[in-house]
PDB file of C-alpha atoms and ligand atoms in Angstrom:
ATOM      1  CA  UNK A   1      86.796 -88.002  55.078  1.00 59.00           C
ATOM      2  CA  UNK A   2      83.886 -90.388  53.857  1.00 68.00           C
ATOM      3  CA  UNK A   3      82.711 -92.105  56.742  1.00 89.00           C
ATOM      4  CA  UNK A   4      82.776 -95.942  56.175  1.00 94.00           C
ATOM      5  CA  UNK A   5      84.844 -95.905  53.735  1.00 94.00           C
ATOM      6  CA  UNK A   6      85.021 -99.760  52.801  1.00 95.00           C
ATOM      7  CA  UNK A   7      81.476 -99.694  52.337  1.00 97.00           C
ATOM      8  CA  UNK A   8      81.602 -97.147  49.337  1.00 96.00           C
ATOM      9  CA  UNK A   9      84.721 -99.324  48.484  1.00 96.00           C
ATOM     10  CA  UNK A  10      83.278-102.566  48.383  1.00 97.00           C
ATOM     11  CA  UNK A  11      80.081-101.101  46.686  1.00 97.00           C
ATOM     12  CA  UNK A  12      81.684 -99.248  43.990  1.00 97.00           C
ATOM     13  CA  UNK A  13      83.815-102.569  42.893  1.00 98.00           C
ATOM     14  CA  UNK A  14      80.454-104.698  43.164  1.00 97.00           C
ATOM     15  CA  UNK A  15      78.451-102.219  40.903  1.00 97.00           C
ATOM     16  CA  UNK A  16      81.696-102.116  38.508  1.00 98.00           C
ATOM     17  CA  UNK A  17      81.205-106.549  38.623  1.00 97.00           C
ATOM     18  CA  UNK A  18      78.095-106.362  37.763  1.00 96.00           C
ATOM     19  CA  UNK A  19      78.453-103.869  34.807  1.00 96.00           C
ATOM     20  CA  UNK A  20      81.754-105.940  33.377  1.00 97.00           C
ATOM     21  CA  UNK A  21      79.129-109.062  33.019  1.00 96.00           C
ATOM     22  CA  UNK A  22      75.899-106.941  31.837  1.00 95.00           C
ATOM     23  CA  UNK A  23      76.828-103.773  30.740  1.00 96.00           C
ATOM     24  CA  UNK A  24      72.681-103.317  30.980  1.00 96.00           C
ATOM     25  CA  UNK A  25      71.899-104.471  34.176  1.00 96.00           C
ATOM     26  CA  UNK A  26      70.796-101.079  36.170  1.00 96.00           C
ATOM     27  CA  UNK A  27      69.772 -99.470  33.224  1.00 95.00           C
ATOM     28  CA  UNK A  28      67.475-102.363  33.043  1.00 94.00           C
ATOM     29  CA  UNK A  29      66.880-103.005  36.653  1.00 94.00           C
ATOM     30  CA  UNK A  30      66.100 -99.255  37.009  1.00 94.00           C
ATOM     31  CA  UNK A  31      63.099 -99.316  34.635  1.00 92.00           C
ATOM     32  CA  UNK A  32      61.194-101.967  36.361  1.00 89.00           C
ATOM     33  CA  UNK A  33      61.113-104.542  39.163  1.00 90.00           C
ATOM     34  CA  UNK A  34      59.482-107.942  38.427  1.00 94.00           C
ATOM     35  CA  UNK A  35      60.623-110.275  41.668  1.00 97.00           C
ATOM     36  CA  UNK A  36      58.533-113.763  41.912  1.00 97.00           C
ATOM     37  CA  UNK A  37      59.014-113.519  45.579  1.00 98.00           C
ATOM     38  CA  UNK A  38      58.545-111.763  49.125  1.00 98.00           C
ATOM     39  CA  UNK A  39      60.530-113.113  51.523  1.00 98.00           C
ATOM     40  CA  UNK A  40      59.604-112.630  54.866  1.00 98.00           C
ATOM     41  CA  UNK A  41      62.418-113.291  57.307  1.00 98.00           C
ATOM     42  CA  UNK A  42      64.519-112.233  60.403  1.00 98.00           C
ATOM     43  CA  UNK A  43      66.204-108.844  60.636  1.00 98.00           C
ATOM     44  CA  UNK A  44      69.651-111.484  61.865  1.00 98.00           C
ATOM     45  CA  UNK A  45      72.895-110.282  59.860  1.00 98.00           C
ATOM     46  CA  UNK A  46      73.503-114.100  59.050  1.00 98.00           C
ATOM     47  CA  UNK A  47      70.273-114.308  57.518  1.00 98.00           C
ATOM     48  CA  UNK A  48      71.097-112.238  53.770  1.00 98.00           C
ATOM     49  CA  UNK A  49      67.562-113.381  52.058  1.00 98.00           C
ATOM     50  CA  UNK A  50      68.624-112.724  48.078  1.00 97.00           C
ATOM     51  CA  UNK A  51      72.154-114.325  49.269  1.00 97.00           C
ATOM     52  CA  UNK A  52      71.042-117.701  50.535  1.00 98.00           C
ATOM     53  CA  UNK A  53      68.785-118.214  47.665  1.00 98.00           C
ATOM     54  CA  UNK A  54      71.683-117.214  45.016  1.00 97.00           C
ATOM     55  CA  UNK A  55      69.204-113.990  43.610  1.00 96.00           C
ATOM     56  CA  UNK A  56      70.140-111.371  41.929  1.00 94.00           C
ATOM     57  CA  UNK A  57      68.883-107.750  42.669  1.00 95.00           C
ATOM     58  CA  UNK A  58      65.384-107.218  41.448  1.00 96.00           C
ATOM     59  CA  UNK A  59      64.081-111.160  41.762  1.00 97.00           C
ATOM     60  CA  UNK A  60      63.137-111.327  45.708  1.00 98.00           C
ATOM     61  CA  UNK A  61      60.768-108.253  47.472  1.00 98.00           C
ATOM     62  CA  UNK A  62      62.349-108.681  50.855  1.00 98.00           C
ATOM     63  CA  UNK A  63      60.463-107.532  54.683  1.00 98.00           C
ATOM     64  CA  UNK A  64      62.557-108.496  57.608  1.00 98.00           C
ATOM     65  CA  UNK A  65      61.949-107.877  61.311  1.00 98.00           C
ATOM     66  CA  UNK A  66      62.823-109.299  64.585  1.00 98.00           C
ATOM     67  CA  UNK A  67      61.841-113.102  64.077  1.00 98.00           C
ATOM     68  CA  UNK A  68      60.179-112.900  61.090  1.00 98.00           C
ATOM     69  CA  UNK A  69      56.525-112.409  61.998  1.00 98.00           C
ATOM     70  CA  UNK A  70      53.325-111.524  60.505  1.00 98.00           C
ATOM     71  CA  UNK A  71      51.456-109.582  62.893  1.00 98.00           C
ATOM     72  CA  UNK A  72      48.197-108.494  61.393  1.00 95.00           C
ATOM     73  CA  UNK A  73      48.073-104.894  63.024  1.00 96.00           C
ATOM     74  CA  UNK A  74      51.662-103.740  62.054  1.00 98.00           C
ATOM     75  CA  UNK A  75      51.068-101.587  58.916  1.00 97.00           C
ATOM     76  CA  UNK A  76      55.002-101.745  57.846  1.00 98.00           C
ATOM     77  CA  UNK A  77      54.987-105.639  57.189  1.00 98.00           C
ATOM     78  CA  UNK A  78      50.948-105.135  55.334  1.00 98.00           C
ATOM     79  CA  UNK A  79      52.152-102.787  53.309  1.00 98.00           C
ATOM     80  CA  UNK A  80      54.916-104.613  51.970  1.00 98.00           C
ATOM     81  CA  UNK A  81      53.126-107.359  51.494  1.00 98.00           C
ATOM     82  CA  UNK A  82      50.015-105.210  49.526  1.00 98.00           C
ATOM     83  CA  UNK A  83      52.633-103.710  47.313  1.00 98.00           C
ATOM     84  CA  UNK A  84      54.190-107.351  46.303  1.00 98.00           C
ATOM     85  CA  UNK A  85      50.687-109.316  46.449  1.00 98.00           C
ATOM     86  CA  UNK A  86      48.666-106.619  44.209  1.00 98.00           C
ATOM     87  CA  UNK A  87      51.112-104.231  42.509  1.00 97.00           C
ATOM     88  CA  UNK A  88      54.250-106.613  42.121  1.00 97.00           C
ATOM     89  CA  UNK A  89      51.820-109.626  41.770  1.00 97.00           C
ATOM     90  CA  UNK A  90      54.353-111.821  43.333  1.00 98.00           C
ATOM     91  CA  UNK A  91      53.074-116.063  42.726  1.00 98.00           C
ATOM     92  CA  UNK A  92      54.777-116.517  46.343  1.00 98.00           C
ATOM     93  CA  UNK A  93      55.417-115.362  50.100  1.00 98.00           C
ATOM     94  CA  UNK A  94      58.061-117.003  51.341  1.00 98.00           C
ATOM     95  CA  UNK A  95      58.245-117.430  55.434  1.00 98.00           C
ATOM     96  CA  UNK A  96      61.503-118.237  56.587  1.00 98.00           C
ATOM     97  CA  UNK A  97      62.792-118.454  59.625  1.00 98.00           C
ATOM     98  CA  UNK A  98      66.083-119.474  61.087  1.00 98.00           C
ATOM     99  CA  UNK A  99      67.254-122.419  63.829  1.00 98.00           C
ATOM    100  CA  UNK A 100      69.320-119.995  67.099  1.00 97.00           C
ATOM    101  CA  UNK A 101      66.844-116.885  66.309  1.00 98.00           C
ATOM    102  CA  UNK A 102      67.722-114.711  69.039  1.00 97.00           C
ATOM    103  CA  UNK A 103      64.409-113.309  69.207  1.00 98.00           C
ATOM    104  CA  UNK A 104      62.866-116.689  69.617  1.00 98.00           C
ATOM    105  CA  UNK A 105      65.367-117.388  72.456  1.00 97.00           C
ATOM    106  CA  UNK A 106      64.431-114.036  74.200  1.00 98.00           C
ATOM    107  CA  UNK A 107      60.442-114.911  73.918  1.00 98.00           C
ATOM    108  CA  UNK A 108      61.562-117.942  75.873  1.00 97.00           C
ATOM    109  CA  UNK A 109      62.845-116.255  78.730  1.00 96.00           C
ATOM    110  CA  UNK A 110      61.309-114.855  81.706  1.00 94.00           C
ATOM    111  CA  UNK A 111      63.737-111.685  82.364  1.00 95.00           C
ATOM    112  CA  UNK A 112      62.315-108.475  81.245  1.00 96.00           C
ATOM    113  CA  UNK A 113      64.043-107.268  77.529  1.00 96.00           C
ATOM    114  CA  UNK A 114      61.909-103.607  77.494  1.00 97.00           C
ATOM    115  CA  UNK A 115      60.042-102.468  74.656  1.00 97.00           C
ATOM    116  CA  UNK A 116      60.428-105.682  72.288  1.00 97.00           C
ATOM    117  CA  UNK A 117      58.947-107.525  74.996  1.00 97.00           C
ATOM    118  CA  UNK A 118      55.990-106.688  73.102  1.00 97.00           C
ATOM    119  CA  UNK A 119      57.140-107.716  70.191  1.00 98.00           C
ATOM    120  CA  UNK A 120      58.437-111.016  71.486  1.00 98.00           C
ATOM    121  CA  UNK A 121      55.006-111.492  73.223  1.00 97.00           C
ATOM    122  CA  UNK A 122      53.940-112.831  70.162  1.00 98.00           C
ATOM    123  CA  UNK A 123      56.325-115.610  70.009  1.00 98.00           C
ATOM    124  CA  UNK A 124      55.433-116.204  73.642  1.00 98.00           C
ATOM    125  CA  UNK A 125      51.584-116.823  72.496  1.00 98.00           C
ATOM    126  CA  UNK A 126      52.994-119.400  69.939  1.00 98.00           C
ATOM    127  CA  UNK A 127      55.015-120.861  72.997  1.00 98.00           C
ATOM    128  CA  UNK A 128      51.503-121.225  75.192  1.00 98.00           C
ATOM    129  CA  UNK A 129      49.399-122.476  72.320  1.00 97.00           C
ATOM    130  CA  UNK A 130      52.098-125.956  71.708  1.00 98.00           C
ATOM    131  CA  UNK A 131      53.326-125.463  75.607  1.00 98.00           C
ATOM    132  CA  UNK A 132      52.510-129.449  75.859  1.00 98.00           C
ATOM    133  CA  UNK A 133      54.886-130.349  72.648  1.00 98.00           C
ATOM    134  CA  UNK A 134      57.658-128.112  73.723  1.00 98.00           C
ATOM    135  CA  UNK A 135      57.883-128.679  77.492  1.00 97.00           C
ATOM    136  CA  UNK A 136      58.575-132.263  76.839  1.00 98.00           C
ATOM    137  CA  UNK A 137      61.335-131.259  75.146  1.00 98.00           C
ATOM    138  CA  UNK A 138      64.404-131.469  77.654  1.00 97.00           C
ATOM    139  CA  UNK A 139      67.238-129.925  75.662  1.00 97.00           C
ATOM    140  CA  UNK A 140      66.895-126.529  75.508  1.00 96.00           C
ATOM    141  CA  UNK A 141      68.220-125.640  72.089  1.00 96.00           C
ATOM    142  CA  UNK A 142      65.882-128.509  70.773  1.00 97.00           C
ATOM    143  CA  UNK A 143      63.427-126.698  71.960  1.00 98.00           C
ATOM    144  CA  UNK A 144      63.911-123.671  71.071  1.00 98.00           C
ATOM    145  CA  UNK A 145      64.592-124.881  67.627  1.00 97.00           C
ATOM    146  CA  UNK A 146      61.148-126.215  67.684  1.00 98.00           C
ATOM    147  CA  UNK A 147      59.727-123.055  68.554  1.00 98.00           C
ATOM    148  CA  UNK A 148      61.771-121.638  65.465  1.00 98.00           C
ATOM    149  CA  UNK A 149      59.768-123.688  63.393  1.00 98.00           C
ATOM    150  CA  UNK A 150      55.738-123.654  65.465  1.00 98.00           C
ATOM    151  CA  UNK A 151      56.384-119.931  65.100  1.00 98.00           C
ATOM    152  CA  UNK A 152      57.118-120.407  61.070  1.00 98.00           C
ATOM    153  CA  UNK A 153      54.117-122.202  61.164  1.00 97.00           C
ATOM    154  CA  UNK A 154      51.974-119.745  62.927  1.00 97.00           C
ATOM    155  CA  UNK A 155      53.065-117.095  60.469  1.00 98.00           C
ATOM    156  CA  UNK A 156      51.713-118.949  57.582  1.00 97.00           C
ATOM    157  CA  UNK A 157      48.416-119.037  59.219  1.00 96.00           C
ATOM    158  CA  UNK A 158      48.635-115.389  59.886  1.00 97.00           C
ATOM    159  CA  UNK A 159      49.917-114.378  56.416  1.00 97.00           C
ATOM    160  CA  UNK A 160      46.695-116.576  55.028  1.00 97.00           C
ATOM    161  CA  UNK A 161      44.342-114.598  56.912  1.00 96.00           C
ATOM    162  CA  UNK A 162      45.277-111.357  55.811  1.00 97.00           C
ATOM    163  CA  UNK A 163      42.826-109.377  53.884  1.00 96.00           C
ATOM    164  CA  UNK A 164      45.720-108.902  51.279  1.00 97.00           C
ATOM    165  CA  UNK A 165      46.188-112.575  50.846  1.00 97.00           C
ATOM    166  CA  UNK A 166      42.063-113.464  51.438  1.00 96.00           C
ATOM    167  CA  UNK A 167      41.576-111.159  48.776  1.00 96.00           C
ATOM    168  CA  UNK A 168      44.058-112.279  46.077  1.00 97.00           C
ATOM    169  CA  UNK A 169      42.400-115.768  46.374  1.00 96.00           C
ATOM    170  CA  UNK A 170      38.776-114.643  46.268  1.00 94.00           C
ATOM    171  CA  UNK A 171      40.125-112.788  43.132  1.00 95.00           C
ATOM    172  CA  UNK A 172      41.881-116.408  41.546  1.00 95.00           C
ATOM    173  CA  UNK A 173      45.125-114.688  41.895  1.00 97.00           C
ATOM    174  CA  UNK A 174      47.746-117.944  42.229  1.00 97.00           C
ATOM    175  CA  UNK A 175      49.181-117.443  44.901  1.00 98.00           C
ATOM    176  CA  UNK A 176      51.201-119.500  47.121  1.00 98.00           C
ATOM    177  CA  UNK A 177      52.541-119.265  50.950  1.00 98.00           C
ATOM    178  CA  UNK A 178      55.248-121.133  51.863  1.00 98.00           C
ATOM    179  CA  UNK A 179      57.545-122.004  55.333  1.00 98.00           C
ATOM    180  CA  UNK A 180      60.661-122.430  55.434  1.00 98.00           C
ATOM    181  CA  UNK A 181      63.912-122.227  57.883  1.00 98.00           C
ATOM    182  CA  UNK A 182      67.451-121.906  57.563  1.00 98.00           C
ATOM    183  CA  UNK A 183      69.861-123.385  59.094  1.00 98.00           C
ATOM    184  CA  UNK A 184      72.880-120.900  60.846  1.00 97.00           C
ATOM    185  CA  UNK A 185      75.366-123.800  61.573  1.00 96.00           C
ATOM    186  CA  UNK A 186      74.755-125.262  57.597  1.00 97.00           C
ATOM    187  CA  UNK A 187      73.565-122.840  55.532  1.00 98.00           C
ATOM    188  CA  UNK A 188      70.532-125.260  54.567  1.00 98.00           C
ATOM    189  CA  UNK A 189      67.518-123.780  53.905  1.00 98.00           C
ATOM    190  CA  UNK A 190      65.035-126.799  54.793  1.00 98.00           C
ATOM    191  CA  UNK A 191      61.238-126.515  53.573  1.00 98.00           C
ATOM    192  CA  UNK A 192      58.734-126.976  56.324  1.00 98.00           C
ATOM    193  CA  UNK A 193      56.288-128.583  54.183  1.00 96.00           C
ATOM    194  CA  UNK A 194      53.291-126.199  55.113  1.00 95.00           C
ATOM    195  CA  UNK A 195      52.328-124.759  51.918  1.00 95.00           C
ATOM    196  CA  UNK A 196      49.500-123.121  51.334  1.00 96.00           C
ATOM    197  CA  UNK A 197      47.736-122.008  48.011  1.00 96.00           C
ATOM    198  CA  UNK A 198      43.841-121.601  49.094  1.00 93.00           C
ATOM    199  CA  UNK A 199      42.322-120.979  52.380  1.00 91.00           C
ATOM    200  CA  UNK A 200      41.221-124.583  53.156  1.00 90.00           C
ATOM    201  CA  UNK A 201      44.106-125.210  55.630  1.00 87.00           C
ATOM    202  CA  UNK A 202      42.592-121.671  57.549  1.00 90.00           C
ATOM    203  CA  UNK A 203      40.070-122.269  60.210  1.00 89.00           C
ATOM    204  CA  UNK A 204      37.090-121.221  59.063  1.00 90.00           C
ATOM    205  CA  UNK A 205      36.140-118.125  61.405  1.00 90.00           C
ATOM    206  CA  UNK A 206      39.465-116.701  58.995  1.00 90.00           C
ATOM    207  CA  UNK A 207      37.656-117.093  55.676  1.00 90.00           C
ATOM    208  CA  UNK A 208      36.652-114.286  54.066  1.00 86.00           C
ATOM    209  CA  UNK A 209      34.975-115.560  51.127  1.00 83.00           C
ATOM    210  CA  UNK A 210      32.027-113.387  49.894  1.00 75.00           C
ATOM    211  CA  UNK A 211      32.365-109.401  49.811  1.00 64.00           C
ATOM    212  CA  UNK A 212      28.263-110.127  51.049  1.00 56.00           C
ATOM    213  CA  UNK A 213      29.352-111.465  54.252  1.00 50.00           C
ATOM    214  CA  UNK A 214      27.988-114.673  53.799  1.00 46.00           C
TER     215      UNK A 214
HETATM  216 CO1  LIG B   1      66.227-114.400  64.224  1.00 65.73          CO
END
């Protein structure tokens, strides 16, 4: 018996879609990827990266983890976003979080989760660093909302002061960070306005501008 069976179901009458329209399409996809994109964003089910963004397969390099973050020790997201920055030569990194991100949520709390607590802890430095901003906010799921979006915003900066991403700019690669968030209860995706395309917007002990050090 195949084990989840309307899996292979559903996937077998996709691929046969997609061949009725473009008989070509794997045997073209299969040669070569060319995306424009990496999307960075949240490992939530309700968060389907090339879905929202109507994309077919091969046009967005995807990375998702627990509340979309950019953590500049953990090798798995670096990689991914070495591969798309210098091999792929993707023009843009897309952040995008999502309003009701569990993860978020759990940063906000002061119960004990286990091991992701240390993941989390990085949301919960985000929390500390705009603690004035979000403790005046009485509703709770305004606030955590908010948080959805500072942490967005603190990704950017951490994406932009990557060596991967200092690099490509010292080289004149264009390349362009952007933050976004999606909405769960709409479907919107809603641009946070915090685009970045240079390292002007990084403070400056992030710059890496000269391989001479100076
Ligand atoms: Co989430």
């Amino acid at each position: 018996m195949k084990k989840l069976g309307r899996l292979f179901e559903n996937n077998r009458r996709w691929a046969e879609g997609v061949r009725a329209q473009d008989a070509e399409f794997f045997a073209k996809l299969s040669r070569q990827q060319a995306p424009d994109y990496l999307w960075i964003g949240c490992a939530d089910s309700r968060v389907p990266a090339t879905e929202i963004c109507g994309l077919r397969p091969g046009e967005m390099f995807v990375h998702r983890n627990v509340a979309n973050l950019v953590v500049h020790s953990d090798f798995n997201c670096l990689s991914v976003l070495q591969y798309a920055v210098e091999v792929l030569q993707v023009e843009h990194v897309i952040v995008c979080g999502h309003y009701g991100c569990g993860g978020v949520r759990a940063a906000m709390e002061s119960k004990p989760h286990g091991l992701i607590d240390n993941w989390l802890r990085h949301i919960k430095d985000v929390y500390d660093w705009h603690r004035e901003e979000l403790d005046a906010i009485a509703d709770p799921d305004a606030r955590a909302d908010r948080l959805c979006e500072l942490n967005v915003q603190s990704q950017i900066l951490n994406l932009g002061a990557t060596t991967i991403v200092q690099d490509a700019w010292r080289r004149g690669q264009p390349l362009t960070i952007h933050g976004w968030i999606y909405g769960l209860g709409d479907g919107q995706l809603k641009d946070l306005d915090l685009c970045i395309s240079d390292d002007e917007a990084l403070p400056a002990v992030y710059r890496m501008r000269s391989s001479s050090g100076v």
